[in-house]
Every structure is written in structure tokens, then in C-alpha cells.
Amino acid sequence: MNPAPTNPTGPTGPAAGAAPAAQAGSSPTFSPLYQQIKALITQGLQSGEWKPGELIPSEVELAGRFKVSQGTVRKAIDELAAENLVMRRQGKGTFVSTHHEARAHFRFLRLVPDEGVPHQPDNLIIEVKRMRAPAEVARLLELKSGDAVVYIRRLMSFDGSPTILEELWLPGQLFKGLTAERLVEYKGPMYGLFESEFGTRMIRASEKIRAVGADAGAAQLLGVPDGTPLLCAERVSFTYGDKAVELRRGLYLTANHHYQNDLS
Amino acid sequence: MNPAPTNPTGPTGPAAGAAPAAQAGSSPTFSPLYQQIKALITQGLQSGEWKPGELIPSEVELAGRFKVSQGTVRKAIDELAAENLVMRRQGKGTFVSTHHEARAHFRFLRLVPDEGVPHQPDNLIIEVKRMRAPAEVARLLELKSGDAVVYIRRLMSFDGSPTILEELWLPGQLFKGLTAERLVEYKGPMYGLFESEFGTRMIRASEKIRAVGADAGAAQLLGVPDGTPLLCAERVSFTYGDKAVELRRGLYLTANHHYQNDLS
DNA sequence: GAGTGGTCTAGACCACTAA
DNA sequence: TAGTGGTCTAGACCACTCA
């Protein structure tokens, strides 16, 4: 971890006086101290200094390390908590967020049953292979066309009813040892596997949703007639630094489920 | 506006000393001071003391009025800003949010073109009538079955292409003078009209999204074959106090548009 | 220049957790 | 009892807006 935030407008550490040398003049690239602290903490998360599920240093310790007040560290951590990168627990400390939590399971999967409570679906891996990225996939993953990708196709069922048919493309570089066996063995959400076994943590995603008609293959797997209307959700997931690390295309059967979205 | 926050644990105003009588003991219903301030400000918004687009009192003035420190008022307003109830502008003040803003136009309408920038659609009002609420509508709007509702049906087009077919149900009580003429005359988003003419401001919404096939009526209006897959978005909108004030069912043609959703 | 929100500090006490 | 995050205060200076 870096020793202290760099401040474009003057010497780094104030450490005394009413107001620090945090802002001054009209320097071209200025950011508040707490944003710099936030960036430094994010670096610690990204570099693996603090791993998912672990405790990060206390506010007091970070304040000492960075030579700023506790309030400034607090504001930095507040934002990280708002972005779900860390979780605060009173009396215990601040923990790095992980996908191995009940509350994380439905952060990205927004398909919920029309009645009853959501629960984890059964998972049938249909296909896993390595291939060269098609142009469209390469573009969305910010790879070069022809770079290696891992392709996964799977069918998810709720209470025995096939409901989600999903295709994934992952950068081959980041997921070298990913095999069908590993996927089948692993229980729980796929993002937990990615995090634990491949050190890649998804922190944000962007989805584009359309309605499409089921083609013959999808219709058969989902057990519906050809042309049945399906939700098509195309998701690009990002890790630290807005780096795209997953493309996912899901076909959702919305006969007994719906995509839940709360706008505010 | 109420004079000061009530504090279950002791006298209201500290006004001096290091720590106020904000918390103490183990009283049953306790909430932090800043939450109480937030509730009081929200009351001012709800009661119409400060109307959409208007300036609310400065942090310093509110702090004096409520007998708390500026930092406490700041934290309350921070949360209101995060919930889009108010907007802060450095050097000017804090304003009540309004739907009469460019940035507000696409907060609830998430259908965007596959290429190019979003813009306001053309609007064709098909039908406006008053009716008794069907059971399902009454349930979602938290009305009694048979209560009066305003029913609206309209078609929205982008660049001349019919894309959204929408039905709305509004509580008759709140929208007494709403006629087709008013709707046709009014330019801009419907929520702006509701806010300005009927004093009802939407602040939050919950959507359930499904894929459906176009029925004969929808297919004709949208200019597509029967059975064409469409996105069906059922939205319940809420005003202050989580009171449901609108049910909207939209059918979206997703040939050249998609529903954009960012997960974080 | 006055007033506003934005940042930062320093220090206090509280609620919660775990040893 | 010690350590953590959560709340609250008081006061300072900064950036921005407008008269």
C-alpha cells in the first residue's frame, strides 16, 4: 500500500492546523483528499492486499497510515460501502465484500418467482469449451478479435422447471484452469467460483434487455414451443478499474418468473 | 415545519457541549438525530412547504431552526440527495427535485435506442376515461375494488416508429381534472404534468418485466405481426410515504431499442 | 463581498462485538 | 475492558454563484 496520498496542490500531509493543504489555487487536476484515500484503498482491494471476506484495517489505523483525519477515511469508506466494495459492521470492522454471502446471491440475478421467495436454482452445465472470440464478443469484452475465450452454456431450473438458458464468454487469459468438472463440482453462484478460484471479482454490470422468440434449440431445452417469447438479458460484468471480464447472454422464461427492477 | 426534532431519550436541543443528548440508555424506539431531521425535511417536501424546483433553506438556517449542528443537517440532506428527493448545487443551494429537468426524463424510462442518443418520443393519446378499478388494479394501487380510477392508453413513437404501447391507471381521487385535452396539450414527460397540475410527485417505482407475445390490438398499433415478442413492463410508482399513485403497463418493441439496466 | 454547499480536522460519546 | 464503527459537535478554509 502506498504511504500517503499525493496531492497536486502542495505537500502531502497536513497533520495539524485547522484546514489542511488539501485544496488551493486552480491546479488542473484536483480531487478531494477523501477521493484519493478511496483510490488508495481500492488499490489495496484490487492488488489482493485485502481479500474478499477479510477485515481491512480500522479507520483509525488507516487515518494514521495516510496522515489524514478519521473523518476523511470514513467518508472514503462510506463511498466504498455504498458501491458494495466493502461492508461495515459496527463493533467488528470493515470487511471486503464477497460473493459468498446470502445477500450477494441476488444482486445480479434479478429473475424472481411471481409468488414465493427467491431461491438458488439447480444448475445443468451443457457445454464448456475454449474458442477464439467472435468479433462481437471481443468488442464487448474489450479483447482483440480471435483472442482465447472460455465459452459456457448452461440451463438453470427452479423446482425442476427449466427457466434460464445462459451463455457466457470469459477472457481465456483470466480463466485458464476452468473446466466443466470445476463448474459442476462447485455449489453456489458462479461469481463465487470466479472470485475464489480465479481471483476475479465482479463488482458492477450493465444489462441490455430485449424480448425475443425462442429458437428451436432454446425451445427444446426450456420445454416450450418454438417462438415462445423470452426475455433476453445481455450482461457485461466489470471488475476493478472498469475492466470487462464477462459477457453473459441469458434467455429467461417468464411464465412464472419476472425480472424485478426498482427505480429510484 | 415543526420546531425541533423529538428525541425519545431526553430533552431535544443540546446546543452546547461535546456530545448531545442524542443517544442514551436503551429506549425502545430510537433513531439518530440526522434521521429525525431527514424526516422533518421530508415532511416539508410532502406538505408542499417547498415545491419542486424551489430552493430549500440553507444548511445553516436549518441547523438553527432544528437546534442541531450543520453537520447533522448535512448528513440528513446527503441522504435526501442520494434518494433524488433534492439536488445540491454548490454556491447556490439545495433545490427540491422536479421532473421538469432534462436529467429526470430518463430516470424512469429505461428504453433506449440500440444506436444513438435517447430522445423524447412522440406521444399519441389513444384513450382517456374514468372507470371503476378492476380488482387487480385496485390491489396494486392499494385502493378498494371499485374505486374510481383514470385509465389512459397511449402510443409512443421514436422517429416515427411506434415503439411503446402503454396503459396507465391513476387514482381518480388524485387526478380529478385529468382529460385527454390536458394530456395532448402538455409537452414533455407525463410525470411533469402530474407534478405541476396535480401536485403528485413520483419519487420511486418498482417494475416487473416479462416477455409476452403481441395480441391483435397491440400488433396493429405497433405495426408488427401478431405474436411478436414484446417486453412487458408493469410499473407501480410511489410518492412520499411509499403511497402507490400510478400503475403503468408498457409494451415495448425491442427491435431497435433495449431496456438498459445497470447493476451495482 | 456575502452566502452557499464541499472538504477537512479534532475531539467527544454511544452502540456493538469479542476476549 | 478494549477496540470497532456510528453519531454529533464546533470551527476552519475552499470553490462556486451572484449581486
XYZ file of C-alpha atoms (C1' of nucleotides) in Angstrom:
566
model
C 0.000 0.000 0.000
C 1.270 3.437 -0.852
C 2.496 5.522 2.026
C 0.321 8.586 1.607
C -1.957 10.322 -0.875
C -0.332 12.560 -3.405
C -1.766 15.997 -3.552
C -1.246 18.032 -6.700
C -1.572 21.311 -4.886
C 1.106 21.082 -2.271
C 2.852 18.957 0.311
C 1.026 15.823 1.250
C 0.431 15.652 4.943
C -1.314 18.412 6.827
C -1.425 16.619 10.189
C -2.055 19.880 12.031
C -3.862 23.151 11.685
C -7.479 23.829 11.064
C -7.591 23.154 7.353
C -5.059 21.038 5.502
C -3.258 21.823 2.297
C -5.879 19.766 0.564
C -7.112 22.346 -1.881
C -5.578 25.527 -3.169
C -5.171 27.677 -6.231
C -6.581 26.444 -9.508
C -4.451 23.407 -10.253
C -5.596 21.479 -13.304
C -6.238 18.019 -11.861
C -7.633 18.252 -8.390
C -9.542 15.732 -6.375
C -10.597 15.863 -2.748
C -8.424 14.092 -0.211
C -11.099 11.527 0.584
C -11.265 10.567 -3.082
C -7.540 9.968 -3.077
C -7.871 7.851 0.063
C -10.701 5.952 -1.600
C -8.495 5.273 -4.606
C -5.688 4.042 -2.377
C -7.997 1.665 -0.522
C -9.381 0.444 -3.840
C -5.826 -0.301 -4.930
C -5.432 -2.442 -1.818
C -8.564 -4.355 -2.772
C -7.518 -4.740 -6.382
C -3.956 -5.842 -5.561
C -5.220 -8.521 -3.206
C -3.673 -6.941 -0.136
C -7.075 -7.490 1.464
C -9.011 -10.436 0.040
C -12.776 -10.921 -0.171
C -14.225 -11.713 3.237
C -11.245 -10.325 5.100
C -11.084 -7.432 7.531
C -9.418 -4.250 6.375
C -7.548 -2.023 8.839
C -9.634 0.129 11.152
C -10.468 3.704 10.323
C -8.085 4.923 12.997
C -5.221 2.873 11.617
C -5.858 3.946 8.025
C -6.065 7.555 9.168
C -2.655 7.196 10.780
C -1.197 5.441 7.784
C -2.415 8.070 5.350
C -1.822 11.012 7.666
C -5.371 12.271 7.467
C -8.175 12.523 9.978
C -10.501 9.657 10.752
C -13.393 11.624 9.261
C -11.710 11.701 5.888
C -11.088 7.951 5.920
C -14.688 7.490 6.997
C -16.001 9.407 4.021
C -13.837 7.339 1.675
C -15.072 4.079 3.185
C -18.664 5.345 3.143
C -18.475 5.579 -0.628
C -16.849 2.182 -0.986
C -19.619 0.710 1.150
C -22.248 2.446 -1.000
C -20.671 0.802 -4.054
C -20.750 -2.585 -2.335
C -16.982 -2.970 -2.416
C -16.798 -3.273 1.367
C -19.261 -3.939 4.172
C -19.204 -2.194 7.516
C -20.175 -3.966 10.718
C -20.454 -1.970 13.874
C -18.225 -3.265 16.622
C -16.332 -5.614 14.295
C -14.809 -3.632 11.493
C -14.948 -3.204 7.734
C -14.845 -6.308 5.533
C -14.087 -6.784 1.870
C -17.293 -7.784 0.107
C -17.554 -11.303 -1.226
C -19.958 -13.216 -3.437
C -20.020 -15.944 -0.772
C -22.894 -14.353 1.102
C -26.593 -14.952 1.039
C -27.283 -11.295 0.359
C -24.920 -11.227 -2.621
C -26.624 -14.093 -4.453
C -29.393 -11.985 -5.898
C -27.511 -8.804 -6.547
C -27.026 -9.715 -10.181
C -29.714 -12.343 -10.746
C -32.885 -10.304 -10.874
C -35.259 -13.026 -12.013
C -37.601 -13.814 -9.139
C -40.670 -16.038 -8.870
C -44.065 -14.372 -9.272
C -45.043 -15.925 -5.948
C -42.930 -17.053 -3.033
C -39.369 -16.243 -2.111
C -36.363 -16.448 -4.425
C -34.025 -19.375 -4.003
C -30.974 -20.770 -5.740
C -31.734 -22.675 -8.938
C -30.420 -26.069 -9.982
C -27.639 -25.854 -12.474
C -27.007 -28.064 -15.516
C -23.781 -27.430 -17.399
C -24.385 -28.157 -21.067
C -21.112 -27.196 -22.636
C -17.726 -25.770 -21.744
C -15.092 -25.078 -24.373
C -12.270 -22.787 -25.250
C -12.532 -20.910 -28.502
C -11.444 -17.788 -30.307
C -13.560 -14.755 -29.566
C -16.009 -13.813 -32.286
C -15.839 -10.161 -33.272
C -18.912 -9.159 -31.290
C -17.734 -10.926 -28.130
C -14.251 -9.469 -28.465
C -15.677 -5.992 -28.818
C -17.818 -6.231 -25.704
C -15.028 -7.811 -23.630
C -12.505 -5.318 -24.937
C -10.328 -8.091 -26.383
C -8.730 -8.483 -29.773
C -10.802 -10.460 -32.219
C -9.512 -14.012 -32.111
C -8.239 -13.906 -28.524
C -8.970 -17.026 -26.489
C -12.210 -17.097 -24.532
C -13.943 -19.703 -22.400
C -17.452 -20.438 -23.579
C -20.029 -21.885 -21.188
C -23.599 -22.873 -21.809
C -25.891 -23.915 -19.005
C -29.514 -24.453 -18.075
C -30.921 -23.375 -14.730
C -34.107 -24.760 -13.224
C -36.351 -23.651 -10.408
C -38.185 -26.500 -8.672
C -37.444 -28.728 -11.639
C -38.738 -26.262 -14.230
C -36.119 -25.161 -16.784
C -36.222 -21.369 -16.686
C -32.895 -19.842 -17.660
C -30.710 -20.766 -20.605
C -27.448 -18.947 -20.346
C -24.307 -18.498 -22.423
C -21.116 -16.994 -21.021
C -17.878 -15.807 -22.547
C -14.872 -15.212 -20.304
C -11.388 -13.968 -21.227
C -9.224 -17.075 -21.595
C -6.298 -15.261 -20.067
C -8.050 -14.900 -16.707
C -9.737 -18.309 -16.510
C -7.058 -20.764 -17.529
C -7.989 -23.812 -15.452
C -11.746 -23.509 -15.878
C -13.248 -26.870 -16.837
C -16.701 -28.405 -16.855
C -15.697 -30.507 -13.830
C -14.847 -27.466 -11.765
C -18.145 -25.880 -12.673
C -20.177 -28.965 -11.881
C -18.414 -29.599 -8.583
C -18.892 -26.057 -7.401
C -22.053 -25.323 -5.464
C -23.438 -21.826 -5.292
C -23.271 -18.830 -7.575
C -20.714 -18.805 -10.336
C -19.340 -15.438 -9.235
C -18.248 -17.116 -6.008
C -16.187 -19.594 -8.013
C -14.674 -16.846 -10.128
C -13.737 -14.955 -7.003
C -12.262 -17.853 -5.027
C -10.589 -19.883 -7.733
C -9.616 -17.300 -10.286
C -9.192 -14.133 -8.245
C -11.616 -12.204 -10.403
C -14.300 -10.328 -8.540
C -17.297 -8.866 -10.376
C -18.307 -5.549 -8.903
C -20.590 -3.979 -11.478
C -22.599 -4.982 -14.509
C -24.517 -3.419 -17.365
C -27.516 -5.210 -18.854
C -29.424 -4.719 -22.069
C -32.793 -6.453 -22.091
C -34.928 -7.400 -25.052
C -37.831 -9.683 -25.892
C -37.069 -12.428 -28.403
C -38.715 -15.573 -29.696
C -37.274 -18.940 -28.681
C -35.338 -20.639 -31.463
C -35.529 -24.399 -31.874
C -32.587 -25.148 -29.578
C -33.698 -22.882 -26.782
C -37.292 -24.031 -27.075
C -36.317 -27.656 -26.680
C -34.098 -27.058 -23.656
C -36.669 -24.877 -21.935
C -39.513 -27.195 -22.840
C -41.619 -24.626 -24.672
C -42.864 -24.249 -28.263
C -40.703 -22.583 -30.884
C -41.173 -18.847 -30.895
C -42.234 -18.567 -27.258
C -41.436 -15.013 -26.087
C -38.370 -14.940 -23.845
C -36.502 -12.211 -22.041
C -33.014 -11.837 -23.439
C -30.589 -10.205 -20.997
C -27.138 -9.386 -22.289
C -24.839 -8.562 -19.404
C -21.296 -7.247 -19.400
C -19.667 -7.518 -15.974
C -16.751 -5.464 -14.764
C -14.094 -5.833 -12.118
C -11.908 -3.158 -10.532
C -10.927 -0.371 -12.855
C -13.986 -0.854 -15.076
C -12.309 -3.780 -16.788
C -14.826 -6.006 -18.608
C -14.378 -9.646 -17.552
C -17.577 -11.419 -18.508
C -20.170 -11.422 -21.237
C -23.345 -13.281 -20.430
C -26.442 -13.784 -22.528
C -29.406 -15.216 -20.685
C -32.750 -16.309 -22.041
C -35.367 -16.138 -19.312
C -38.691 -17.911 -19.432
C -41.105 -15.500 -17.770
C -44.168 -17.671 -17.406
C -43.835 -17.963 -13.629
C -40.985 -15.563 -13.009
C -40.281 -11.918 -13.739
C -37.340 -9.591 -13.868
C -37.575 -7.321 -10.860
C -36.242 -3.790 -11.099
C -36.603 -0.996 -8.592
C -36.169 2.523 -9.914
C -35.212 5.346 -7.641
C -42.458 22.992 9.672
C -42.109 21.519 13.111
C -39.958 23.448 15.538
C -37.471 20.762 16.510
C -36.882 17.041 16.385
C -38.294 14.981 19.187
C -35.795 12.784 20.863
C -37.057 9.794 22.789
C -34.066 9.763 25.071
C -34.141 13.186 26.590
C -34.549 16.899 26.054
C -34.419 17.985 22.453
C -31.747 20.534 21.935
C -28.195 20.027 23.055
C -26.864 23.255 21.557
C -23.693 23.036 23.611
C -21.234 20.560 24.984
C -19.205 17.954 23.223
C -21.860 15.328 22.641
C -25.579 15.998 22.606
C -28.310 14.075 24.320
C -28.805 12.295 21.050
C -28.457 8.775 22.237
C -28.663 7.205 25.648
C -29.887 4.194 27.512
C -31.793 1.515 25.718
C -35.012 3.261 24.792
C -37.268 1.145 22.583
C -37.697 3.367 19.517
C -34.557 5.241 18.833
C -33.335 6.841 15.648
C -30.304 9.026 15.080
C -30.815 12.766 15.128
C -29.983 13.132 11.456
C -32.730 10.641 10.613
C -35.204 12.726 12.548
C -34.019 15.843 10.714
C -34.368 13.980 7.438
C -37.936 13.043 8.328
C -38.750 16.646 9.189
C -37.358 17.911 5.892
C -39.279 15.205 4.051
C -42.439 16.426 5.765
C -41.719 19.883 4.399
C -41.425 18.432 0.911
C -44.564 16.361 1.260
C -46.653 19.169 2.722
C -45.732 21.481 -0.125
C -43.886 23.938 2.098
C -41.130 23.727 -0.514
C -42.340 22.914 -4.003
C -40.496 21.098 -6.820
C -37.827 23.314 -8.335
C -37.716 25.629 -5.334
C -34.827 26.360 -3.027
C -34.984 24.952 0.483
C -33.392 26.830 3.405
C -29.632 26.674 3.707
C -27.916 24.135 5.905
C -27.004 26.844 8.373
C -30.585 28.052 8.649
C -31.992 24.553 9.053
C -29.365 23.827 11.686
C -30.507 26.880 13.618
C -34.150 26.049 13.191
C -33.718 22.491 14.406
C -31.128 23.328 17.053
C -28.562 20.883 15.737
C -25.174 21.315 14.153
C -24.703 21.971 10.453
C -23.007 18.588 10.101
C -26.129 16.812 11.234
C -28.303 18.710 8.770
C -25.725 17.957 6.101
C -25.937 14.233 6.703
C -29.732 14.351 6.508
C -29.633 16.264 3.221
C -26.936 13.950 1.871
C -29.353 11.056 2.169
C -32.207 13.010 0.600
C -29.920 13.882 -2.301
C -28.909 10.232 -2.668
C -32.607 9.364 -2.940
C -33.115 12.057 -5.580
C -35.569 13.994 -3.443
C -33.391 17.101 -3.535
C -30.465 18.312 -5.628
C -27.477 20.162 -4.234
C -25.724 22.887 -6.206
C -22.546 24.328 -4.847
C -22.728 28.077 -4.390
C -26.477 28.194 -4.983
C -28.227 25.974 -2.507
C -30.345 22.848 -2.271
C -33.345 22.513 -4.586
C -36.373 20.292 -4.491
C -36.120 17.782 -7.332
C -38.543 18.138 -10.210
C -39.495 16.115 -13.251
C -39.075 19.284 -15.339
C -35.401 18.642 -15.964
C -33.550 17.036 -18.803
C -31.803 14.643 -16.460
C -35.085 13.498 -14.918
C -36.644 12.496 -18.229
C -34.890 9.161 -18.419
C -34.869 8.232 -14.773
C -37.948 6.071 -15.208
C -37.996 5.450 -18.956
C -35.213 2.961 -19.432
C -35.869 2.080 -23.064
C -33.017 3.470 -25.140
C -32.112 3.132 -28.816
C -29.549 0.469 -29.736
C -27.595 3.199 -31.508
C -27.531 6.924 -30.988
C -28.650 9.021 -28.067
C -32.020 8.799 -26.307
C -34.561 11.493 -27.031
C -38.157 12.226 -26.151
C -40.700 10.220 -28.139
C -43.791 11.491 -29.907
C -46.939 10.849 -27.978
C -50.343 9.744 -29.296
C -53.147 9.605 -26.758
C -55.496 6.810 -27.753
C -57.971 6.797 -24.921
C -58.714 8.515 -21.631
C -61.616 7.506 -19.450
C -62.751 7.236 -15.878
C -63.746 3.809 -14.656
C -64.038 1.637 -11.592
C -60.829 -0.084 -10.627
C -60.672 -3.772 -11.535
C -59.627 -5.969 -8.628
C -56.048 -6.382 -9.818
C -55.573 -2.640 -10.371
C -57.137 -1.817 -7.012
C -54.833 -4.246 -5.268
C -51.676 -2.797 -6.805
C -52.767 0.812 -6.187
C -53.875 -0.022 -2.653
C -57.449 1.101 -3.400
C -60.755 -0.564 -2.710
C -62.068 -2.604 -5.601
C -64.494 -0.382 -7.496
C -62.887 2.927 -6.532
C -62.689 5.443 -9.367
C -59.541 5.394 -11.486
C -58.421 7.299 -14.563
C -57.447 4.998 -17.412
C -55.105 6.193 -20.141
C -53.876 4.401 -23.222
C -51.228 5.873 -25.460
C -48.738 5.052 -28.185
C -45.240 6.473 -28.237
C -43.062 6.677 -31.325
C -39.374 7.273 -31.891
C -38.557 8.900 -35.220
C -41.985 7.943 -36.487
C -41.691 4.286 -35.463
C -44.334 3.143 -32.970
C -42.376 1.557 -30.132
C -44.224 1.788 -26.830
C -47.856 0.982 -26.173
C -48.740 1.999 -22.673
C -51.718 1.743 -20.331
C -51.969 3.729 -17.099
C -54.276 3.625 -14.128
C -54.333 6.548 -11.700
C -56.364 7.005 -8.517
C -59.401 9.093 -9.516
C -59.249 10.929 -6.218
C -55.881 12.484 -7.021
C -56.426 13.256 -10.715
C -59.861 14.821 -10.893
C -59.463 17.226 -13.780
C -57.367 14.967 -15.982
C -58.737 14.909 -19.538
C -57.461 13.876 -22.940
C -57.136 17.548 -23.861
C -54.827 18.266 -20.943
C -52.690 15.300 -21.885
C -52.484 16.216 -25.538
C -51.698 19.868 -24.849
C -48.940 19.042 -22.428
C -45.479 18.673 -23.878
C -42.840 16.666 -22.090
C -42.940 13.745 -19.729
C -46.209 12.861 -18.085
C -44.683 12.951 -14.629
C -44.083 16.661 -15.161
C -47.782 17.166 -15.742
C -48.711 15.120 -12.700
C -46.312 17.171 -10.610
C -47.314 20.623 -11.844
C -51.044 20.216 -12.356
C -51.999 17.655 -9.775
C -49.407 18.080 -7.054
C -48.410 14.457 -7.168
C -44.712 13.762 -7.432
C -43.403 10.277 -8.282
C -40.250 9.519 -6.369
C -39.787 5.786 -6.651
C -41.057 2.914 -8.772
C -40.992 -0.857 -8.855
C -41.040 -2.688 -12.183
C -41.732 -6.285 -13.067
C -40.612 -7.201 -16.561
C -41.697 -10.106 -18.717
C -41.635 -11.190 -22.343
C -45.030 -11.576 -23.986
C -46.422 -12.053 -27.474
C -48.259 -9.154 -29.120
C -52.030 -9.632 -29.189
C -54.004 -8.461 -32.196
C -54.648 -4.964 -30.859
C -51.089 -4.295 -29.801
C -49.700 -5.791 -33.001
C -51.799 -3.477 -35.150
C -50.873 -0.341 -33.224
C -47.191 -1.192 -33.173
C -47.203 -2.283 -36.791
C -45.885 -5.792 -36.198
C -47.248 -9.304 -36.768
C -49.412 -10.964 -34.135
C -47.326 -12.777 -31.563
C -44.232 -10.627 -31.982
C -42.206 -10.849 -28.752
C -42.554 -7.666 -26.686
C -41.187 -6.543 -23.360
C -43.977 -6.078 -20.846
C -43.035 -3.719 -18.010
C -45.519 -3.379 -15.172
C -44.625 -0.415 -13.022
C -46.073 0.768 -9.734
C -44.958 4.291 -8.849
C -44.901 5.764 -5.373
C -44.945 9.230 -3.915
C -43.907 10.370 -0.444
C -44.622 7.899 2.287
C -44.490 4.930 -0.081
C -48.004 5.662 -1.263
C -48.782 3.988 -4.606
C -50.133 6.552 -7.086
C -49.730 5.010 -10.521
C -49.951 1.665 -12.230
C -48.474 1.515 -15.692
C -48.234 -1.382 -18.085
C -45.986 -0.800 -21.066
C -45.405 -2.992 -24.104
C -42.012 -2.252 -25.609
C -40.985 -3.201 -29.106
C -37.316 -4.112 -28.801
C -36.333 -4.418 -32.444
C -34.241 -1.228 -32.400
C -34.350 -0.389 -28.695
C -33.444 -2.134 -25.469
C -34.149 -1.792 -21.789
C -30.961 -0.570 -20.156
C -30.183 -1.571 -16.609
C -27.003 -1.030 -14.659
C -26.401 -3.310 -11.697
C -24.144 -2.301 -8.890
C -18.218 40.567 -0.747
C -21.775 37.772 1.128
C -23.852 33.403 1.053
C -23.997 28.605 -0.338
C -22.534 23.912 -0.404
C -17.906 20.968 -0.192
C -13.938 19.406 2.368
C -11.173 18.611 6.448
C -9.932 18.458 11.202
C -10.229 17.364 16.249
C -12.484 15.525 19.823
C -16.374 13.642 22.334
C -19.656 9.982 23.495
C -22.546 5.991 22.009
C -23.672 1.077 20.469
C -21.912 -3.099 19.443
C -18.617 -7.086 19.491
C -15.438 -10.174 21.372
C -11.929 -11.618 24.512
C -12.335 -3.958 29.043
C -10.500 -2.670 24.668
C -11.442 -1.880 20.001
C -14.614 -1.026 16.243
C -17.814 1.635 13.569
C -21.844 5.264 14.315
C -23.316 9.809 15.674
C -22.694 14.612 16.877
C -20.439 18.934 17.547
C -17.566 23.111 16.554
C -14.816 25.513 13.720
C -11.853 26.308 9.774
C -10.949 27.115 4.841
C -12.178 26.216 -0.084
C -14.919 26.505 -4.580
C -18.651 28.358 -6.597
C -22.519 31.729 -7.647
C -24.455 36.081 -7.889
C -25.285 40.793 -6.948
